[in-house]
Coordinates of C-alpha atoms and ligand atoms in Angstrom, one line a residue:
M1 CA 5.4 -1.5 9.6
L2 CA 6.5 -2.0 13.1
I3 CA 5.4 -1.0 16.4
K4 CA 8.5 -0.6 18.5
K5 CA 7.4 -2.5 21.6
N6 CA 6.9 -5.6 19.6
S7 CA 10.2 -5.9 17.8
E8 CA 13.6 -4.4 17.4
V9 CA 14.3 -5.5 13.9
P10 CA 12.2 -5.5 10.7
W11 CA 10.0 -8.5 10.0
S12 CA 11.7 -8.9 6.7
E13 CA 15.0 -9.5 8.6
I14 CA 13.6 -12.0 11.1
T15 CA 12.2 -14.3 8.4
P16 CA 13.8 -13.3 5.1
R17 CA 11.1 -13.3 2.5
W18 CA 12.9 -15.6 0.1
L19 CA 13.2 -18.2 2.9
Y20 CA 9.6 -17.8 3.9
L21 CA 8.4 -18.1 0.3
N22 CA 10.7 -21.1 -0.4
R23 CA 9.4 -22.8 2.7
R24 CA 5.8 -22.3 1.5
K25 CA 6.6 -23.6 -2.0
F26 CA 8.4 -26.6 -0.5
L27 CA 5.5 -27.5 1.7
T28 CA 3.0 -27.0 -1.1
G29 CA 5.1 -29.1 -3.6
V30 CA 5.9 -31.9 -1.3
F31 CA 2.7 -32.3 0.6
G32 CA 0.1 -30.5 -1.4
L33 CA -0.3 -33.3 -3.9
T34 CA -0.5 -36.3 -1.6
A35 CA -2.2 -35.3 1.6
G36 CA -4.1 -32.5 -0.1
A37 CA -5.4 -34.6 -2.9
L38 CA -6.7 -37.2 -0.4
A39 CA -8.5 -34.5 1.6
G40 CA -9.7 -32.8 -1.6
Q41 CA -7.9 -29.7 -0.5
T42 CA -4.2 -28.9 -0.8
L43 CA -2.1 -28.4 2.3
R44 CA -1.3 -25.0 1.0
E45 CA -5.0 -24.0 1.2
L46 CA -5.2 -25.4 4.7
A47 CA -2.2 -23.5 5.9
W48 CA -2.6 -20.3 3.8
P49 CA -6.2 -20.2 2.5
T50 CA -6.2 -18.6 -0.9
Q51 CA -8.6 -15.8 -1.4
K52 CA -11.8 -17.1 -2.9
V53 CA -13.5 -13.8 -3.2
Q54 CA -14.8 -13.1 -6.7
A55 CA -12.5 -10.8 -8.6
A56 CA -13.9 -8.8 -11.5
K57 CA -11.9 -8.4 -14.7
L58 CA -11.0 -4.8 -15.3
S59 CA -10.5 -3.7 -18.8
V60 CA -7.6 -1.4 -19.2
A61 CA -7.6 1.3 -21.9
A62 CA -3.9 1.7 -22.0
K63 CA -0.6 0.7 -20.6
S64 CA 1.0 3.6 -18.9
P65 CA 4.3 5.3 -20.0
F66 CA 5.0 5.5 -16.2
S67 CA 5.4 1.7 -16.0
T68 CA 8.7 0.1 -15.1
T69 CA 9.9 -2.7 -17.4
E70 CA 11.3 -4.6 -14.3
Q71 CA 10.0 -8.1 -13.6
V72 CA 6.6 -8.1 -12.0
T73 CA 6.5 -9.9 -8.6
P74 CA 4.4 -13.1 -8.7
Y75 CA 0.7 -12.6 -7.8
D76 CA 0.8 -15.1 -4.9
D77 CA 3.6 -13.1 -3.3
V78 CA 1.9 -9.7 -3.7
T79 CA -1.3 -11.1 -2.2
H80 CA 0.1 -13.1 0.7
Y81 CA 2.7 -10.8 2.2
N82 CA 0.7 -7.7 3.2
N83 CA 0.4 -5.0 5.7
F84 CA -3.2 -4.3 6.5
Y85 CA -3.4 -3.9 10.3
E86 CA -7.2 -3.9 10.4
F87 CA -6.9 -7.6 9.5
G88 CA -4.0 -8.5 11.8
T89 CA -0.3 -7.5 12.1
G90 CA 1.3 -10.6 10.6
K91 CA 2.2 -10.6 6.9
E92 CA -0.1 -13.5 6.1
D93 CA -3.0 -12.3 8.3
P94 CA -4.7 -10.0 5.7
A95 CA -5.0 -12.8 3.1
M96 CA -6.5 -15.1 5.7
N97 CA -8.7 -12.7 7.6
A98 CA -10.1 -10.4 4.9
T99 CA -11.8 -13.0 2.8
R100 CA -15.3 -12.0 4.0
F101 CA -14.7 -8.3 4.0
Q102 CA -17.8 -6.6 2.5
T103 CA -16.6 -4.2 -0.2
S104 CA -19.9 -3.6 -2.0
P105 CA -21.8 -1.3 -2.0
W106 CA -19.0 1.2 -1.4
S107 CA -18.7 4.9 -1.6
V108 CA -16.1 7.5 -1.1
K109 CA -16.9 11.0 0.3
V110 CA -14.9 13.9 -1.0
S111 CA -15.3 17.0 1.1
G112 CA -13.6 20.0 2.6
L113 CA -12.1 22.9 0.6
V114 CA -13.7 22.0 -2.8
D115 CA -16.3 23.8 -4.9
K116 CA -18.1 20.5 -5.7
P117 CA -18.1 18.2 -2.7
R118 CA -19.6 14.8 -3.6
T119 CA -20.0 11.2 -2.6
F120 CA -19.0 8.8 -5.4
S121 CA -19.9 5.2 -5.6
V122 CA -16.9 3.1 -6.5
E123 CA -18.6 2.4 -9.9
E124 CA -18.8 6.1 -10.5
L125 CA -15.2 6.6 -9.5
Q126 CA -14.1 3.9 -11.9
K127 CA -15.7 5.8 -14.8
L128 CA -14.1 9.2 -14.1
A129 CA -11.1 8.5 -16.3
P130 CA -9.7 5.7 -18.5
L131 CA -8.2 2.9 -16.4
E132 CA -4.5 2.3 -17.1
E133 CA -2.2 -0.5 -16.1
R134 CA 0.7 1.0 -14.2
I135 CA 3.6 -1.2 -13.2
Y136 CA 5.2 0.4 -10.2
R137 CA 8.0 -0.4 -7.8
H138 CA 6.5 -0.5 -4.3
R139 CA 9.1 -0.1 -1.5
C140 CA 8.1 -0.8 2.1
V141 CA 9.7 1.0 5.0
E142 CA 10.6 -2.4 6.3
A143 CA 13.2 -2.7 3.5
W144 CA 11.4 -5.2 1.2
S145 CA 10.0 -4.3 -2.2
I146 CA 7.7 -5.6 -4.9
V147 CA 6.8 -4.7 -8.5
V148 CA 3.0 -4.6 -9.1
P149 CA 0.8 -4.1 -12.2
W150 CA -1.7 -1.8 -10.6
I151 CA -4.9 -0.6 -12.4
G152 CA -6.2 2.9 -12.0
Y153 CA -5.7 6.5 -13.1
S154 CA -4.0 9.6 -11.9
F155 CA -5.6 10.8 -8.7
S156 CA -5.6 14.4 -10.2
A157 CA -8.6 13.3 -12.4
L158 CA -10.7 13.0 -9.2
L159 CA -9.4 16.2 -7.8
K160 CA -10.3 18.1 -11.0
E161 CA -13.8 16.7 -10.7
V162 CA -14.4 18.3 -7.3
S163 CA -12.5 21.6 -8.0
P164 CA -10.2 22.3 -5.1
Q165 CA -10.4 25.8 -3.7
P166 CA -7.3 28.0 -3.6
K167 CA -7.0 27.6 0.2
A168 CA -6.7 23.8 -0.1
K169 CA -3.1 22.9 0.6
F170 CA -3.3 19.2 1.7
V171 CA -5.4 16.1 1.1
A172 CA -6.4 14.0 4.0
F173 CA -7.4 10.3 3.5
E174 CA -9.3 7.9 5.7
S175 CA -9.8 4.1 5.4
Y176 CA -12.9 2.2 6.2
Y177 CA -13.0 0.8 9.8
S178 CA -15.5 -1.5 11.3
P179 CA -14.7 -3.3 14.6
S180 CA -17.2 -6.0 13.7
Q181 CA -15.7 -6.7 10.3
M182 CA -12.2 -6.1 11.6
P183 CA -12.1 -7.5 15.1
L184 CA -8.3 -7.7 15.1
G185 CA -8.1 -4.0 14.6
S186 CA -8.4 -3.4 18.3
R187 CA -5.1 -5.3 18.8
A188 CA -3.3 -3.6 15.9
G189 CA -1.4 -1.2 18.2
I190 CA -2.3 1.8 16.1
E191 CA -5.2 4.1 16.2
L192 CA -7.9 3.2 13.6
P193 CA -9.4 4.3 11.2
Y194 CA -6.1 4.4 9.3
I195 CA -5.4 7.9 8.1
E196 CA -2.9 9.4 5.7
G197 CA -2.1 12.7 4.0
L198 CA -0.4 14.3 1.0
R199 CA 0.5 17.8 0.1
L200 CA -1.8 19.0 -2.7
D201 CA 1.0 19.2 -5.3
E202 CA 2.0 15.6 -4.4
A203 CA -1.6 14.5 -4.7
M204 CA -1.8 16.2 -8.1
H205 CA 1.4 14.6 -9.4
P206 CA 0.5 12.3 -12.4
L207 CA 2.3 9.4 -10.7
T208 CA -0.1 9.4 -7.8
L209 CA -2.6 6.7 -8.5
L210 CA -6.2 6.1 -7.5
C211 CA -6.1 2.3 -7.7
F212 CA -9.0 -0.2 -8.3
G213 CA -7.1 -3.3 -9.3
M214 CA -4.0 -5.3 -10.0
F215 CA -3.0 -8.1 -12.4
G216 CA -6.0 -7.4 -14.6
E217 CA -8.6 -7.7 -11.9
S218 CA -10.3 -5.8 -9.1
L219 CA -8.2 -5.5 -5.9
P220 CA -8.1 -8.5 -3.6
N221 CA -9.4 -7.6 -0.2
Q222 CA -6.0 -7.9 1.5
D223 CA -4.6 -5.4 -1.0
G224 CA -7.1 -2.6 -0.2
A225 CA -10.3 -3.4 -2.1
P226 CA -12.2 -1.8 -3.6
V227 CA -10.2 1.4 -3.9
R228 CA -6.8 2.6 -2.5
M229 CA -4.0 5.0 -3.1
V230 CA -0.6 4.2 -4.6
I231 CA 2.2 6.7 -4.3
P232 CA 5.2 5.0 -5.7
W233 CA 8.0 7.3 -4.6
K234 CA 7.0 7.1 -0.9
Y235 CA 7.3 4.2 1.5
G236 CA 4.4 1.8 1.2
F237 CA 2.6 3.0 4.3
K238 CA 1.5 6.2 2.6
S239 CA -0.5 4.1 0.1
I240 CA -3.7 3.9 2.2
K241 CA -6.1 1.0 1.5
S242 CA -9.9 0.7 1.4
L243 CA -10.5 4.4 1.1
V244 CA -13.8 5.9 2.3
K245 CA -13.0 9.6 2.9
I246 CA -11.0 12.3 1.1
K247 CA -10.9 15.8 2.5
L248 CA -9.1 18.8 1.1
V249 CA -7.7 20.9 4.0
E250 CA -5.5 23.9 4.7
K251 CA -3.2 22.5 7.4
K252 CA -1.0 19.4 7.3
P253 CA -3.3 16.5 8.4
D254 CA -2.4 13.9 11.0
T255 CA -1.3 10.5 9.7
T256 CA -1.5 7.1 11.5
W257 CA 2.2 6.3 11.7
N258 CA 3.3 9.8 12.5
L259 CA 0.8 9.8 15.4
A260 CA 2.0 6.4 16.5
N261 CA 5.7 7.1 16.4
P262 CA 6.7 10.6 15.2
V263 CA 10.4 10.0 15.7
E264 CA 10.4 7.1 13.2
Y265 CA 7.7 8.0 10.7
G266 CA 7.5 11.5 9.2
F267 CA 4.8 13.1 7.1
Y268 CA 6.7 13.0 3.8
S269 CA 8.1 9.5 4.0
N270 CA 9.8 9.7 0.6
V271 CA 12.0 6.7 -0.2
N272 CA 15.5 7.9 0.7
P273 CA 18.5 5.6 0.9
G274 CA 20.4 8.4 2.6
V275 CA 18.1 8.7 5.6
D276 CA 18.0 5.6 7.7
H277 CA 15.1 4.5 9.8
P278 CA 16.3 5.0 13.5
R279 CA 16.4 1.2 13.9
W280 CA 17.7 0.0 10.5
S281 CA 19.3 1.1 7.2
Q282 CA 17.3 2.2 4.3
A283 CA 20.2 1.9 1.8
K284 CA 19.2 -1.5 0.5
E285 CA 16.1 -3.6 0.0
R286 CA 15.1 -7.1 -0.6
R287 CA 12.9 -7.6 -3.6
L288 CA 10.5 -10.4 -2.7
G289 CA 11.7 -13.6 -4.3
E290 CA 15.3 -12.5 -4.7
F291 CA 18.3 -13.7 -2.8
F292 CA 20.6 -10.7 -2.9
R293 CA 19.5 -7.3 -1.7
R294 CA 19.6 -4.4 -4.1
N295 CA 20.4 -0.7 -3.7
T296 CA 17.4 1.4 -2.8
L297 CA 17.1 4.4 -5.2
M298 CA 16.2 8.0 -4.2
F299 CA 12.5 8.5 -4.6
N300 CA 12.4 4.8 -5.3
G301 CA 13.8 5.7 -8.8
Y302 CA 11.0 8.2 -9.6
D303 CA 13.3 11.1 -10.2
Q304 CA 10.5 13.1 -11.9
V305 CA 9.1 14.0 -8.4
A306 CA 12.4 15.7 -7.2
S307 CA 11.2 19.2 -8.2
L308 CA 8.4 18.9 -5.6
Y309 CA 11.0 19.1 -2.9
T310 CA 13.4 21.7 -4.3
G311 CA 14.9 23.7 -1.4
M312 CA 13.7 21.3 1.3
D313 CA 16.0 19.6 3.7
L314 CA 14.9 16.0 3.3
R315 CA 16.7 14.9 6.4
K316 CA 14.5 17.1 8.5
N317 CA 11.4 16.5 6.3
F318 CA 11.8 12.7 6.4
Ligands
MTE401 N1 -3.9 0.9 4.7 C1 -4.6 0.6 5.7 N2 -5.9 1.0 5.8 N3 -4.2 -0.2 6.8 C2 -2.9 -0.6 6.8 O1 -2.4 -1.3 7.8 N4 -0.7 -0.6 5.7 C3 0.2 0.3 4.9 C4 -0.4 0.5 3.5 N5 -1.8 0.9 3.6 C5 -2.0 -0.2 5.7 C6 -2.5 0.6 4.7 C7 1.5 -0.3 4.7 S1 2.5 -0.3 6.1 C8 2.0 -0.8 3.6 S2 3.6 -1.3 3.4 C9 1.1 -1.0 2.4 O2 -0.2 -0.6 2.7 C10 1.2 -2.4 1.9 O3 0.5 -2.6 0.7 P1 0.4 -4.0 0.1 O4 -0.1 -4.9 1.2 O5 -0.6 -3.9 -1.0 O6 1.7 -4.4 -0.4

């Protein structure tokens, strides 16, 4: 995501990801063995400390029929090229700065227009429905994309547990925010805590994932531990990380990026190659690790959501 005053072109275009990655691999390969072995630590770890936080294995009941068969993006790339503004605005910042983030104990409060409001511990949440592995395409508004084997279940399972009332039309989400644990948050250029929202029918769609892990393990801190949303047909910024509050509401809720820059970031933010970002095209994307850009697909290729938007002008409702 970009704050206009800082830059006029996407980060992905300033330092193409493949170039950045190859530079890292080159440095690691050439120097990691010699200087690193001497120091008892690889250069790669010095320059880009790898997350050392303990990850728990998550057993998955089933692979999901919603999974793509496309090649999964390497773990190292998925976990070292992140947007998590609470831990810095650079792509490598979250991996470096979130290592000591306290994610246990953790609870998520579900409130608002529901018959059974409740605060769940993350352990309780994980047991609400069988965990599935879902391999989703993940398309960032900055025109890069990844393919990730997430672990979680359809968010609708949680909604059913709290019984939304008929007046509930939207779901508002809020991330954890602690200035002491996230000192860089005050320089993020966006208002924190990070907030997001979905229409209730979008939140109920089976593709909408309540996510606890990736690559067979619990989520790394920089990827939104211990629980986040993943909405694969929307630009990545809708997939809010490190969730602490969920509220069912009647009116369309505010969202972080819509508040920060309403001209550039709408409420819906469906992936749409036909509607450009005011400052760059959305027609193509660079899959991390690939040289050539590929065409971006409407709804990121998840055509099964098209009926949610029947009759809507998706240029106006961008
Ligand atoms: N959630 C919080 N709390 N803070 C953030 O800065 N960034 C968003 C989204 N969720 C963000 C967030 C953006 S801009 C993107 S592209 C995705 O997280 C990135 O997810 P990833 O780092 O797992 O690829």
